Structures are given as C-alpha cells and as structure tokens.
Amino acid sequence: MFALWILFLAFCSYTVSATTGTVVVSSGNTLKVHTSPSTSSSTIYSLNNGAVVTLTCYTKGDSVSGSQGTTDQWDKIDSSTYGPGYVSHAYISSSGSIPSCTETGCSGTVVVSSGATLKVHSSPSTASSTLYSLANGAVAGLTCVTTGDSVSGSQGTTDAWYQISSAGYASAAYMSAPCTPTTCSISNSTFQMALNYGMANIGTIYVGCAGGNYRFGVVAPYDMYHDGTTCGQSRVYFQPKGSVGFDCSGLMVQMFDAAGIYLPYQSSSAIKDNVPEVSKSSIRQGDMLAKDGHVVMWIGNSQVIESTPYTQKSDTSWTGTRVNSDSSFMNSAEYTAHRYPGLY
C-alpha cells in the first residue's frame, strides 16, 4: 500500500485576513493549545483567560462544549515561541470573519494506485506515527512547500512536501499540483519543535538510568530516590517532589516526541546500535552523538543539548539538562553521529 507522510505542526505564511480572538475560560483555568484539532492530541502550551491571539484560519475537529457554546470548530493560531497549534472555538470570543484553512488559492490532487490510501503521519518521515489516511483523488489545499524525506511515488522521486491546508505536510511524490505554493517557514520546523522542548527544560533534574518513567519528564509525585548503581552508575539520584527529571536518552525521546516523532530506542546504547550512523563532517541539527553510556543532540553553532549530572544542589539532587560545547563529543572517537528520520 502506498504511503503518504504528513506533518501536522508545520506552519507557513500565506495571504489571508487575520482576525483576533480572546480566550474565555473560568478563573484559574487555562486553554490548552493542541498539535491538531483534537482534544486527544498533544498539548503544546496553554493560554490564560483573557489572552488575545491571532486566528489564522479555522477547521473542523472534535466537538467541544465551553464558555462560547458547543462547536466542532477549531482555530489555528501561531506562537513565535512554540509555533502553530489549534484551540477549540468553544473557548474563543471573536467578532471578525475567520478564513477557512482550505482557502489558500492552491490545491493538489492525491494520486495513488486504485484501492490504495495515503497514510497521514505526524512528521515527514516513514518512521513517524500514522494520523489518518487520504483516498486516491482527494483534493487538498496547499499552504506551502518544504523539504523532508525523499519519497518515490506516482509523481516521481522528490524530497518536496506540501503543507495540506490545516492538516500538515504531504509528499509531492503523490500529489499532482498545477501551482507552486510559497516556501514554508523553517522557524517552525520539527527540529525547532524538539529544540523548544529541550530549551524549556534547561536546568531540570537528572534522575539517572534507574529513573523508570521519570526519565521522560514525568513530575515526581513525592520525594524519590533512583538507585543508579543498579544499572551501572555510581550514585543514587534524588528527585524532589514536584520536579521534572530526565536522563540522557530520556531527554532525546521526549524532544523527538515534542516534534511528533516516536523514537523507539530508549538508551544511549540502543541509539548507537540502531539509529543510522552519519559522518560527523555532515552532521546537521537534530542528529545525535552517542556512545555506550551517553547521548546528546547536536543543535548547531558548535553546541549540543544533553542531560547529565553536572551540578549538585543543596537538597542533594543534581541539575542535569544543559546546553554544552560540542568539542568533546565531536573530537572523541567514542562518540558517533546518528540521524533518526523526521527532524528538519
């Protein structure tokens, strides 16, 4: 079956008249901004009551009951910090006209074999999760074009991907389009989404290899001790109640997850052994540098982001997540560069 890979979160600028809206929620509550028009999709960030946002366009999604009534309308908004996302119009007060997310002036037609469907993925990668499928002959609005995984399909072999109205990116290998949309903004690339997550967690606790689920940014429900001596480390790591923690690979997994990409390898050794190796001379943002025992992500400008126990606090916990120079990793033969598909 032919497959189409679609990224939900990328955002491109196109000419529409924007309308502003005001968040209306109960005192003390916030409005969640989701990765897609669904309450079950990941939360990117939250908006406080009274926040004013620009409503880029609207689309249909889950029906929600809120302060403004019950509706299946979801509004697409953009943040210079977190990128684009979706909020239910059930909690947005607005008076102006909001354009449809399909009104982009350029459309394309899905071209696959008879009986086949096109899988819609969370990122422009065959390794990312499937969101839904499109039928042969489906017509979709094209917002912008960017690059991703190279795909061979009915329209040839290409690394071009179209943003499909409000619903992400589709490989141009399976799209017939008589027009050329604008180039997508790279500031909201999947790498940027991953990096935003990592930077938002700078200074969080290091919990070590024995942290279990708490290696992946889970808030500690009470004071916890993670015995690293059970998995080859030299310390017992303290995690205070209410704190967020990671180990090196847990941070990698969660950064990929923030970009909508599932990284199945959850240790530095598994990443080194299973993620395709690339030359350090061709390293790019989002690649990982790994050895048995540690892994970091290369973020450009001769820097990496990592979780490692580098400063002990007065409560005996260790600060872990930081940005560091890449020199020791790039110059060491122990570390090899690895590229997991999906970050651009």
XYZ file of C-alpha atoms in Angstrom:
344
model
C 0.000 0.000 0.000
C 1.332 3.403 -0.893
C 2.001 5.734 1.995
C 1.934 9.473 2.419
C 3.663 11.138 5.337
C 2.163 14.300 6.751
C 3.447 16.655 9.413
C 0.729 18.245 11.493
C 2.592 21.027 13.135
C 4.469 22.923 10.414
C 3.126 26.380 9.605
C 3.558 28.564 6.544
C 2.590 32.127 5.858
C 0.038 32.824 3.164
C -2.153 35.815 2.420
C -5.388 35.816 4.400
C -7.060 38.460 6.538
C -6.342 37.652 10.170
C -8.852 38.026 12.997
C -8.068 38.211 16.696
C -9.844 36.285 19.418
C -9.922 36.385 23.206
C -9.592 33.328 25.433
C -12.613 32.917 27.735
C -12.134 30.292 30.465
C -13.038 30.141 34.136
C -10.868 31.946 36.671
C -7.735 29.958 37.402
C -8.087 27.762 34.309
C -6.158 27.797 31.042
C -6.915 26.883 27.434
C -4.779 24.077 26.005
C -3.199 24.573 22.581
C -3.050 21.228 20.748
C -0.965 19.871 17.873
C -4.122 19.070 15.875
C -7.863 19.848 16.145
C -8.473 17.098 18.681
C -8.615 17.006 22.478
C -6.626 13.753 22.393
C -3.658 15.300 20.550
C -0.577 16.527 22.393
C -0.675 19.818 24.303
C 1.977 22.311 23.139
C 1.313 25.081 25.654
C -1.603 26.810 27.425
C -3.244 30.239 27.248
C -4.523 32.221 30.212
C -8.005 33.683 30.464
C -8.141 36.976 28.551
C -5.209 36.184 26.254
C -5.596 37.738 22.802
C -4.478 35.579 19.871
C -4.458 35.886 16.105
C -6.785 33.359 14.461
C -5.043 32.315 11.266
C -7.841 30.087 9.988
C -10.453 27.588 11.141
C -11.091 23.901 10.521
C -13.289 21.114 11.911
C -12.307 18.728 14.685
C -13.579 17.269 17.941
C -16.824 18.757 19.246
C -16.205 20.684 22.473
C -18.571 22.407 24.926
C -17.195 25.573 26.506
C -17.870 29.161 27.503
C -18.924 30.078 23.961
C -21.210 27.063 23.438
C -20.746 23.677 21.758
C -18.868 23.549 18.450
C -16.594 21.402 16.292
C -14.742 24.491 15.058
C -11.054 24.709 15.899
C -8.960 27.818 15.298
C -5.369 27.684 14.128
C -3.072 30.088 15.982
C 0.656 30.721 15.931
C 3.224 31.475 18.620
C 6.663 32.923 17.902
C 7.975 30.772 20.762
C 6.114 27.478 20.393
C 4.965 27.525 16.765
C 1.475 26.778 15.444
C -1.308 24.922 17.179
C -5.064 24.524 17.476
C -7.600 25.707 20.072
C -11.301 24.895 20.320
C -13.503 27.842 19.321
C -15.722 26.825 22.247
C -13.427 28.976 24.388
C -12.623 31.795 21.918
C -14.610 35.019 21.659
C -14.231 36.762 18.303
C -16.260 39.148 16.149
C -14.399 39.189 12.848
C -14.524 36.739 9.954
C -12.070 33.825 10.251
C -10.904 32.338 6.930
C -11.129 28.614 6.300
C -7.811 26.793 6.464
C -8.538 25.420 2.984
C -8.715 28.876 1.363
C -5.103 29.070 0.222
C -5.580 29.586 -3.518
C -3.589 26.472 -4.448
C -4.711 22.850 -4.345
C -3.346 19.430 -5.204
C -4.828 16.032 -6.007
C -3.772 12.787 -4.365
C -2.537 10.247 -6.941
C -2.103 6.662 -5.736
C -2.950 3.269 -7.219
C -6.564 2.128 -7.262
C -7.555 0.781 -3.866
C -4.577 2.328 -2.103
C -4.723 5.059 0.536
C -2.236 7.664 1.593
C -1.142 7.497 5.221
C -1.052 10.782 7.052
C 1.842 10.840 9.515
C 2.873 13.114 12.358
C 6.066 14.150 10.541
C 7.557 13.899 7.025
C 9.027 10.505 7.796
C 8.074 6.877 7.237
C 9.050 6.238 10.856
C 6.513 8.646 12.361
C 3.077 7.635 13.626
C 0.035 7.461 11.318
C -2.648 10.085 11.956
C -5.182 9.190 9.228
C -5.348 8.325 5.515
C -6.383 10.094 2.291
C -8.141 8.431 -0.607
C -6.999 8.463 -4.232
C -8.344 11.553 -5.973
C -8.749 13.606 -2.797
C -8.248 17.340 -3.386
C -6.475 19.314 -0.671
C -5.443 22.939 -0.269
C -1.681 23.501 -0.385
C -0.426 26.142 2.023
C 3.321 25.959 1.404
C 6.161 23.658 0.355
C 9.249 22.440 2.240
C 11.748 19.558 2.173
C 11.686 16.235 4.036
C 12.340 12.555 3.405
C 12.910 11.657 -0.237
C 9.946 9.600 -1.483
C 9.343 7.771 -4.767
C 5.737 7.792 -5.936
C 3.341 8.331 -8.809
C 4.783 11.796 -9.484
C 8.424 10.705 -9.367
C 11.107 10.856 -6.674
C 11.297 14.047 -4.620
C 12.063 15.434 -1.178
C 9.420 18.167 -1.572
C 6.480 18.144 0.834
C 3.310 20.237 0.717
C 1.502 21.570 3.757
C -2.083 20.370 3.376
C -4.378 23.223 4.493
C -4.732 22.798 8.264
C -3.502 19.208 8.351
C 0.216 19.078 7.817
C 2.539 18.013 5.019
C 2.166 15.550 2.145
C 4.917 14.228 -0.091
C 4.827 15.814 -3.522
C 5.652 12.322 -4.837
C 1.925 11.532 -4.518
C 0.426 14.975 -5.192
C -0.435 16.456 -8.570
C -0.481 20.254 -8.316
C -0.793 22.864 -11.104
C 0.521 25.604 -8.824
C 3.557 26.244 -6.623
C 2.784 27.380 -3.050
C 5.127 29.584 -1.060
C 8.086 28.139 0.851
C 7.250 27.109 4.412
C 8.771 28.951 7.336
C 11.726 26.979 8.689
C 11.394 28.580 12.119
C 8.657 26.083 12.945
C 10.492 23.012 11.671
C 10.307 19.742 13.566
C 13.845 20.359 14.813
C 12.737 23.704 16.217
C 9.829 21.994 17.996
C 12.242 19.486 19.535
C 14.693 22.226 20.497
C 11.942 24.363 22.051
C 11.084 21.444 24.326
C 14.693 20.904 25.314
C 15.318 24.590 25.991
C 12.139 24.808 28.076
C 13.623 22.080 30.307
C 17.084 23.579 30.830
C 18.057 23.181 34.473
C 15.762 20.242 35.210
C 16.789 17.323 37.443
C 19.000 14.421 36.355
C 17.431 11.145 37.551
C 19.811 8.575 36.045
C 19.272 5.275 34.292
C 17.164 3.854 37.157
C 14.563 6.609 36.854
C 12.000 4.438 35.066
C 9.200 6.579 33.613
C 10.641 9.560 35.468
C 13.484 9.582 32.914
C 10.962 11.031 30.463
C 9.975 14.265 32.155
C 7.266 12.864 34.446
C 6.637 15.027 37.504
C 7.637 13.314 40.772
C 4.531 12.787 42.951
C 6.694 12.660 46.080
C 10.391 12.720 47.028
C 12.051 9.888 45.127
C 15.438 8.149 45.065
C 16.637 6.446 41.877
C 19.430 3.939 42.528
C 21.805 4.288 39.610
C 24.085 1.582 41.000
C 21.528 -0.972 39.777
C 22.249 -0.072 36.149
C 25.943 0.745 36.089
C 26.064 4.258 37.541
C 27.880 5.289 40.724
C 25.172 7.287 42.500
C 21.677 7.241 43.930
C 19.872 10.231 42.413
C 17.371 12.253 44.443
C 14.310 13.716 42.720
C 12.297 16.161 44.851
C 8.507 16.099 44.876
C 7.041 18.186 42.044
C 10.243 18.237 39.977
C 10.762 17.116 36.382
C 13.695 14.893 35.515
C 15.490 13.165 32.653
C 18.465 11.010 31.883
C 20.396 11.420 28.634
C 18.278 9.154 26.420
C 15.026 10.126 28.124
C 15.637 13.725 27.056
C 16.232 12.585 23.460
C 12.995 10.559 23.425
C 10.955 13.477 24.743
C 12.487 16.021 22.379
C 11.546 13.825 19.435
C 8.095 13.341 20.943
C 7.641 17.123 21.140
C 8.104 17.176 17.356
C 5.535 14.389 16.896
C 8.152 11.697 16.277
C 8.366 8.396 18.154
C 11.965 7.432 18.973
C 11.768 3.731 19.937
C 15.331 3.469 21.270
C 15.418 4.440 24.938
C 19.060 4.058 25.913
C 22.288 5.520 24.573
C 23.488 2.039 23.554
C 20.253 1.303 21.677
C 20.513 4.632 19.863
C 24.149 3.965 18.935
C 23.388 0.424 17.766
C 20.125 1.022 15.878
C 19.906 4.599 14.588
C 21.676 5.005 11.215
C 25.182 6.434 11.543
C 26.249 9.507 9.569
C 29.621 11.160 9.153
C 30.450 13.841 11.715
C 31.515 16.000 8.791
C 27.916 16.011 7.548
C 26.247 16.430 10.944
C 23.126 18.582 10.973
C 20.726 19.942 13.579
C 18.795 17.158 15.281
C 21.466 14.485 14.828
C 22.581 12.632 17.945
C 26.121 11.947 19.144
C 26.176 8.683 21.070
C 28.456 6.248 22.846
C 27.661 3.411 25.210
C 26.619 5.329 28.311
C 25.714 8.784 26.969
C 23.896 10.528 24.115
C 23.412 14.204 23.219
C 21.669 16.125 20.424
C 23.659 18.431 18.145
C 21.801 21.773 17.859
C 24.174 23.801 15.674
C 26.624 26.609 16.448
C 29.079 24.020 17.844
C 26.654 23.171 20.656
C 24.757 20.173 21.988
C 21.872 19.771 24.435
C 22.181 16.999 26.975
C 21.052 15.655 30.331
C 23.998 14.852 32.577
C 24.648 15.338 36.328
C 26.819 18.456 36.329
C 25.865 20.449 39.444
C 24.610 19.153 42.796
C 22.062 21.271 44.631
C 21.763 21.866 48.354
C 18.924 19.306 48.543
C 21.391 16.734 47.049
C 19.572 16.499 43.698
C 21.600 17.016 40.518
C 20.901 19.598 37.828
C 21.014 17.794 34.511
C 19.676 19.432 31.342
C 22.012 21.970 29.759
C 23.484 23.323 26.527
C 27.147 22.406 26.203
C 30.019 22.774 23.732
C 30.197 20.007 21.123
C 34.008 19.834 21.111
C 34.463 16.843 23.432
C 31.815 14.868 21.527
C 32.972 15.776 18.030
C 36.644 15.159 18.849
C 36.142 11.832 20.611
C 36.270 8.615 18.593
C 33.957 7.053 21.196
C 31.080 9.212 20.006
C 29.482 8.526 16.629
C 26.855 10.665 14.870
C 23.403 9.217 14.242
C 20.405 10.536 12.295
C 16.904 9.382 13.112
C 14.456 10.461 10.370
C 11.965 13.228 10.964
C 13.828 16.287 12.279
C 14.247 19.094 9.735
